[in-house]
Short mmCIF file of N, CA and C in Angstrom, two decimals:
data_model
loop_
_atom_site.label_atom_id
_atom_site.label_comp_id
_atom_site.label_asym_id
_atom_site.label_seq_id
_atom_site.Cartn_x
_atom_site.Cartn_y
_atom_site.Cartn_z
N UNK H 1 22.01 -36.85 38.21
CA UNK H 1 23.19 -36.27 37.61
C UNK H 1 22.85 -35.71 36.22
N UNK H 2 23.60 -34.69 35.85
CA UNK H 2 23.46 -34.06 34.56
C UNK H 2 24.83 -34.08 33.88
N UNK H 3 24.84 -34.49 32.65
CA UNK H 3 26.07 -34.48 31.87
C UNK H 3 25.97 -33.43 30.78
N UNK H 4 27.04 -32.67 30.62
CA UNK H 4 27.08 -31.61 29.63
C UNK H 4 28.28 -31.83 28.73
N UNK H 5 28.06 -31.74 27.44
CA UNK H 5 29.12 -31.93 26.47
C UNK H 5 29.11 -30.77 25.50
N UNK H 6 30.20 -30.00 25.49
CA UNK H 6 30.33 -28.89 24.56
C UNK H 6 30.95 -29.36 23.25
N UNK H 7 30.61 -28.66 22.20
CA UNK H 7 31.22 -28.92 20.91
C UNK H 7 31.17 -27.65 20.08
N UNK H 8 31.93 -27.63 19.02
CA UNK H 8 31.90 -26.52 18.09
C UNK H 8 33.07 -25.57 18.17
N UNK H 9 33.93 -25.77 19.15
CA UNK H 9 35.09 -24.90 19.25
C UNK H 9 36.06 -25.13 18.13
N UNK H 10 36.98 -24.21 17.98
CA UNK H 10 37.97 -24.33 16.94
C UNK H 10 38.70 -23.03 16.71
N UNK H 11 39.36 -22.96 15.59
CA UNK H 11 40.14 -21.80 15.20
C UNK H 11 39.35 -20.97 14.20
N UNK H 12 39.26 -19.69 14.44
CA UNK H 12 38.51 -18.81 13.56
C UNK H 12 39.24 -17.47 13.47
N UNK H 13 39.15 -16.83 12.33
CA UNK H 13 39.78 -15.53 12.16
C UNK H 13 38.97 -14.44 12.84
N UNK H 14 39.66 -13.41 13.27
CA UNK H 14 38.98 -12.26 13.85
C UNK H 14 37.93 -11.73 12.88
N UNK H 15 36.78 -11.40 13.43
CA UNK H 15 35.67 -10.96 12.62
C UNK H 15 34.76 -12.08 12.16
N UNK H 16 35.20 -13.29 12.35
CA UNK H 16 34.42 -14.44 11.93
C UNK H 16 33.41 -14.87 12.96
N UNK H 17 32.78 -16.00 12.69
CA UNK H 17 31.72 -16.51 13.54
C UNK H 17 31.95 -17.97 13.86
N UNK H 18 31.36 -18.39 14.95
CA UNK H 18 31.45 -19.77 15.40
C UNK H 18 30.24 -20.05 16.26
N UNK H 19 29.71 -21.25 16.17
CA UNK H 19 28.59 -21.64 17.02
C UNK H 19 28.97 -22.81 17.90
N UNK H 20 28.81 -22.61 19.19
CA UNK H 20 29.05 -23.65 20.16
C UNK H 20 27.75 -24.33 20.53
N UNK H 21 27.83 -25.61 20.81
CA UNK H 21 26.67 -26.37 21.25
C UNK H 21 26.97 -27.02 22.59
N UNK H 22 25.95 -27.16 23.39
CA UNK H 22 26.06 -27.84 24.67
C UNK H 22 24.89 -28.81 24.76
N UNK H 23 25.21 -30.08 24.72
CA UNK H 23 24.20 -31.12 24.81
C UNK H 23 24.10 -31.61 26.24
N UNK H 24 22.91 -31.55 26.79
CA UNK H 24 22.67 -31.98 28.16
C UNK H 24 21.97 -33.32 28.17
N UNK H 25 22.35 -34.17 29.10
CA UNK H 25 21.72 -35.46 29.25
C UNK H 25 21.62 -35.81 30.73
N UNK H 26 20.93 -36.88 31.01
CA UNK H 26 20.72 -37.27 32.38
C UNK H 26 19.48 -36.59 32.95
N UNK H 27 19.58 -36.12 34.17
CA UNK H 27 18.44 -35.50 34.84
C UNK H 27 18.29 -34.03 34.45
N UNK H 28 18.06 -33.81 33.19
CA UNK H 28 17.94 -32.43 32.71
C UNK H 28 16.73 -31.71 33.27
N UNK H 29 15.72 -32.47 33.69
CA UNK H 29 14.52 -31.86 34.25
C UNK H 29 14.81 -31.13 35.55
N UNK H 30 15.91 -31.46 36.18
CA UNK H 30 16.26 -30.83 37.44
C UNK H 30 16.99 -29.50 37.25
N UNK H 31 17.30 -29.15 36.02
CA UNK H 31 18.01 -27.90 35.77
C UNK H 31 17.04 -26.79 35.41
N UNK H 32 17.41 -25.59 35.79
CA UNK H 32 16.57 -24.42 35.57
C UNK H 32 17.16 -23.49 34.52
N UNK H 33 18.47 -23.33 34.55
CA UNK H 33 19.12 -22.42 33.63
C UNK H 33 20.44 -23.01 33.15
N UNK H 34 20.83 -22.57 31.98
CA UNK H 34 22.11 -22.95 31.40
C UNK H 34 22.93 -21.70 31.19
N UNK H 35 24.21 -21.84 31.39
CA UNK H 35 25.09 -20.71 31.20
C UNK H 35 26.33 -21.07 30.42
N UNK H 36 26.89 -20.07 29.79
CA UNK H 36 28.19 -20.19 29.14
C UNK H 36 29.19 -19.33 29.90
N UNK H 37 30.33 -19.90 30.17
CA UNK H 37 31.43 -19.21 30.81
C UNK H 37 32.68 -19.40 29.97
N UNK H 38 33.66 -18.56 30.18
CA UNK H 38 34.91 -18.72 29.46
C UNK H 38 36.08 -18.37 30.35
N UNK H 39 37.21 -18.97 30.05
CA UNK H 39 38.41 -18.75 30.82
C UNK H 39 39.62 -18.73 29.91
N UNK H 40 40.33 -17.64 29.95
CA UNK H 40 41.58 -17.51 29.22
C UNK H 40 42.73 -17.79 30.16
N UNK H 41 43.89 -18.20 29.65
CA UNK H 41 45.04 -18.47 30.51
C UNK H 41 45.38 -17.26 31.38
N UNK H 42 45.56 -17.50 32.66
CA UNK H 42 45.90 -16.44 33.58
C UNK H 42 44.73 -15.58 34.01
N UNK H 43 43.54 -15.88 33.54
CA UNK H 43 42.35 -15.10 33.89
C UNK H 43 41.36 -15.97 34.64
N UNK H 44 40.52 -15.32 35.41
CA UNK H 44 39.45 -16.04 36.10
C UNK H 44 38.36 -16.42 35.12
N UNK H 45 37.65 -17.47 35.46
CA UNK H 45 36.51 -17.86 34.67
C UNK H 45 35.46 -16.76 34.72
N UNK H 46 34.95 -16.37 33.56
CA UNK H 46 34.04 -15.25 33.45
C UNK H 46 32.71 -15.68 32.85
N UNK H 47 31.66 -15.07 33.34
CA UNK H 47 30.33 -15.31 32.82
C UNK H 47 30.19 -14.73 31.42
N UNK H 48 29.53 -15.45 30.54
CA UNK H 48 29.30 -14.99 29.18
C UNK H 48 27.82 -14.74 28.92
N UNK H 49 27.00 -15.74 29.16
CA UNK H 49 25.57 -15.62 28.89
C UNK H 49 24.83 -16.74 29.59
N UNK H 50 23.55 -16.55 29.81
CA UNK H 50 22.73 -17.59 30.41
C UNK H 50 21.32 -17.53 29.83
N UNK H 51 20.63 -18.64 29.95
CA UNK H 51 19.25 -18.73 29.48
C UNK H 51 18.52 -19.73 30.34
N UNK H 52 17.26 -19.45 30.64
CA UNK H 52 16.45 -20.40 31.39
C UNK H 52 15.70 -21.31 30.43
N UNK H 53 15.51 -22.55 30.86
CA UNK H 53 14.81 -23.50 30.02
C UNK H 53 13.35 -23.13 29.81
N UNK H 54 12.73 -22.69 30.88
CA UNK H 54 11.29 -22.47 30.85
C UNK H 54 10.90 -21.19 30.13
N UNK H 55 11.33 -20.07 30.64
CA UNK H 55 10.91 -18.80 30.08
C UNK H 55 11.84 -18.23 29.02
N UNK H 56 13.02 -18.81 28.89
CA UNK H 56 13.97 -18.29 27.92
C UNK H 56 14.56 -16.94 28.30
N UNK H 57 14.56 -16.64 29.58
CA UNK H 57 15.15 -15.39 30.04
C UNK H 57 16.65 -15.41 29.80
N UNK H 58 17.16 -14.36 29.17
CA UNK H 58 18.55 -14.31 28.74
C UNK H 58 19.29 -13.18 29.46
N UNK H 59 20.50 -13.48 29.83
CA UNK H 59 21.41 -12.50 30.39
C UNK H 59 22.73 -12.59 29.65
N UNK H 60 23.28 -11.43 29.28
CA UNK H 60 24.57 -11.38 28.60
C UNK H 60 25.57 -10.57 29.41
N UNK H 61 26.81 -10.97 29.31
CA UNK H 61 27.88 -10.12 29.80
C UNK H 61 28.03 -8.94 28.86
N UNK H 62 28.40 -7.79 29.42
CA UNK H 62 28.55 -6.59 28.60
C UNK H 62 29.54 -6.79 27.47
N UNK H 63 30.55 -7.60 27.70
CA UNK H 63 31.60 -7.78 26.72
C UNK H 63 31.15 -8.50 25.46
N UNK H 64 30.02 -9.20 25.54
CA UNK H 64 29.58 -9.98 24.39
C UNK H 64 28.22 -9.56 23.87
N UNK H 65 27.53 -8.70 24.59
CA UNK H 65 26.20 -8.27 24.17
C UNK H 65 26.25 -7.63 22.79
N UNK H 66 25.37 -8.07 21.92
CA UNK H 66 25.33 -7.57 20.55
C UNK H 66 26.14 -8.39 19.58
N UNK H 67 27.04 -9.21 20.10
CA UNK H 67 27.87 -10.05 19.24
C UNK H 67 27.54 -11.53 19.40
N UNK H 68 27.21 -11.93 20.60
CA UNK H 68 26.90 -13.33 20.89
C UNK H 68 25.40 -13.49 21.09
N UNK H 69 24.89 -14.64 20.73
CA UNK H 69 23.49 -14.96 20.93
C UNK H 69 23.37 -16.34 21.57
N UNK H 70 22.72 -16.40 22.70
CA UNK H 70 22.47 -17.68 23.35
C UNK H 70 21.05 -18.12 23.02
N UNK H 71 20.88 -19.39 22.79
CA UNK H 71 19.56 -19.93 22.48
C UNK H 71 19.49 -21.36 22.99
N UNK H 72 18.28 -21.89 23.00
CA UNK H 72 18.14 -23.27 23.44
C UNK H 72 17.07 -23.97 22.65
N UNK H 73 17.22 -25.28 22.54
CA UNK H 73 16.24 -26.16 21.92
C UNK H 73 15.85 -27.15 23.00
N UNK H 74 14.72 -26.91 23.63
CA UNK H 74 14.31 -27.74 24.75
C UNK H 74 14.09 -29.19 24.35
N UNK H 75 13.56 -29.42 23.15
CA UNK H 75 13.31 -30.77 22.70
C UNK H 75 14.60 -31.56 22.55
N UNK H 76 15.68 -30.87 22.24
CA UNK H 76 16.97 -31.53 22.06
C UNK H 76 17.86 -31.42 23.29
N UNK H 77 17.37 -30.75 24.33
CA UNK H 77 18.17 -30.52 25.53
C UNK H 77 19.53 -29.93 25.17
N UNK H 78 19.50 -28.96 24.30
CA UNK H 78 20.72 -28.39 23.78
C UNK H 78 20.68 -26.87 23.86
N UNK H 79 21.78 -26.29 24.26
CA UNK H 79 21.95 -24.85 24.31
C UNK H 79 23.05 -24.46 23.35
N UNK H 80 22.86 -23.33 22.69
CA UNK H 80 23.81 -22.87 21.70
C UNK H 80 24.36 -21.50 22.08
N UNK H 81 25.54 -21.24 21.61
CA UNK H 81 26.12 -19.91 21.71
C UNK H 81 26.64 -19.53 20.34
N UNK H 82 25.91 -18.66 19.67
CA UNK H 82 26.32 -18.16 18.37
C UNK H 82 27.22 -16.96 18.60
N UNK H 83 28.45 -17.05 18.16
CA UNK H 83 29.43 -16.01 18.37
C UNK H 83 29.76 -15.37 17.03
N UNK H 84 29.59 -14.08 16.95
CA UNK H 84 29.87 -13.33 15.74
C UNK H 84 30.82 -12.18 16.06
N UNK H 85 31.39 -11.62 15.01
CA UNK H 85 32.35 -10.51 15.17
C UNK H 85 33.40 -10.85 16.22
N UNK H 86 33.95 -12.03 16.10
CA UNK H 86 34.88 -12.51 17.12
C UNK H 86 36.14 -11.65 17.16
N UNK H 87 36.62 -11.43 18.35
CA UNK H 87 37.80 -10.63 18.60
C UNK H 87 38.88 -11.51 19.22
N UNK H 88 40.10 -11.01 19.17
CA UNK H 88 41.22 -11.78 19.71
C UNK H 88 41.00 -12.12 21.18
N UNK H 89 40.44 -11.18 21.93
CA UNK H 89 40.26 -11.44 23.36
C UNK H 89 39.06 -12.33 23.67
N UNK H 90 38.39 -12.83 22.64
CA UNK H 90 37.39 -13.87 22.85
C UNK H 90 38.04 -15.24 22.97
N UNK H 91 39.32 -15.32 22.69
CA UNK H 91 40.04 -16.58 22.80
C UNK H 91 39.98 -17.09 24.24
N UNK H 92 39.49 -18.30 24.41
CA UNK H 92 39.34 -18.86 25.74
C UNK H 92 38.82 -20.28 25.61
N UNK H 93 38.83 -20.98 26.72
CA UNK H 93 38.09 -22.23 26.82
C UNK H 93 36.68 -21.87 27.25
N UNK H 94 35.71 -22.32 26.50
CA UNK H 94 34.32 -22.02 26.78
C UNK H 94 33.67 -23.22 27.45
N UNK H 95 33.02 -22.96 28.57
CA UNK H 95 32.38 -23.99 29.35
C UNK H 95 30.87 -23.80 29.38
N UNK H 96 30.17 -24.88 29.28
CA UNK H 96 28.74 -24.91 29.48
C UNK H 96 28.45 -25.34 30.91
N UNK H 97 27.45 -24.74 31.52
CA UNK H 97 27.12 -25.07 32.90
C UNK H 97 25.61 -25.09 33.09
N UNK H 98 25.17 -25.80 34.10
CA UNK H 98 23.75 -25.90 34.42
C UNK H 98 23.53 -25.70 35.90
N UNK H 99 22.38 -25.15 36.23
CA UNK H 99 22.02 -24.94 37.62
C UNK H 99 20.55 -25.18 37.84
N UNK H 100 20.19 -25.47 39.07
CA UNK H 100 18.79 -25.52 39.45
C UNK H 100 18.27 -24.12 39.72
N UNK H 101 17.03 -24.04 40.13
CA UNK H 101 16.44 -22.74 40.40
C UNK H 101 17.19 -22.02 41.52
N UNK H 102 17.61 -22.78 42.48
CA UNK H 102 18.40 -22.24 43.57
C UNK H 102 19.78 -22.87 43.54
N UNK H 103 20.72 -22.16 44.05
CA UNK H 103 22.07 -22.69 44.13
C UNK H 103 22.94 -22.26 42.97
N UNK H 104 24.18 -22.71 43.00
CA UNK H 104 25.16 -22.31 41.99
C UNK H 104 25.07 -23.17 40.74
N UNK H 105 25.87 -22.80 39.76
CA UNK H 105 26.06 -23.67 38.61
C UNK H 105 26.89 -24.86 39.08
N UNK H 106 26.25 -25.99 39.23
CA UNK H 106 26.92 -27.14 39.82
C UNK H 106 27.17 -28.27 38.85
N UNK H 107 26.80 -28.10 37.60
CA UNK H 107 27.14 -29.06 36.57
C UNK H 107 27.90 -28.34 35.48
N UNK H 108 29.01 -28.92 35.08
CA UNK H 108 29.90 -28.29 34.12
C UNK H 108 30.35 -29.26 33.05
N UNK H 109 30.46 -28.76 31.85
CA UNK H 109 31.08 -29.53 30.79
C UNK H 109 32.59 -29.45 30.89
N UNK H 110 33.26 -30.15 30.01
CA UNK H 110 34.72 -30.17 30.04
C UNK H 110 35.35 -29.02 29.28
N UNK H 111 34.56 -28.29 28.55
CA UNK H 111 35.05 -27.12 27.86
C UNK H 111 35.44 -27.39 26.42
N UNK H 112 35.38 -26.35 25.63
CA UNK H 112 35.81 -26.42 24.24
C UNK H 112 36.63 -25.17 23.93
N UNK H 113 37.75 -25.38 23.27
CA UNK H 113 38.68 -24.28 23.00
C UNK H 113 38.22 -23.46 21.81
N UNK H 114 38.19 -22.16 22.00
CA UNK H 114 37.94 -21.22 20.91
C UNK H 114 39.17 -20.34 20.78
N UNK H 115 39.76 -20.35 19.61
CA UNK H 115 40.94 -19.54 19.35
C UNK H 115 40.65 -18.60 18.19
N UNK H 116 40.80 -17.32 18.43
CA UNK H 116 40.57 -16.31 17.41
C UNK H 116 41.93 -15.80 16.94
N UNK H 117 42.17 -15.88 15.66
CA UNK H 117 43.44 -15.47 15.10
C UNK H 117 43.29 -14.15 14.35
N UNK H 118 44.39 -13.45 14.22
CA UNK H 118 44.40 -12.18 13.51
C UNK H 118 44.56 -12.38 12.02
#
């Protein structure tokens, strides 16, 4: 089993920055990639960014490319999402997820709320 705990959410003004953290524990060796997803009320959960533990291959959603940066610290089993130039529509619950080399993202954190105010 893998446990994921997000932190760093909160209230921030538009144009501001926030850094989310996702601490992984348990059988982290069984995971291949970590991803960030977000879900706003009434909207489907959407992909934000992902990174692989081994090669550090990064994928961004078009909506956040250039504003968000995903990174990882393998020694700490932690993945970060640095969010800059935040916009009102970035408001959502942000979830951290993990997956093996094959298969879906099958481990999920409980989410952390990010609210961007005008």
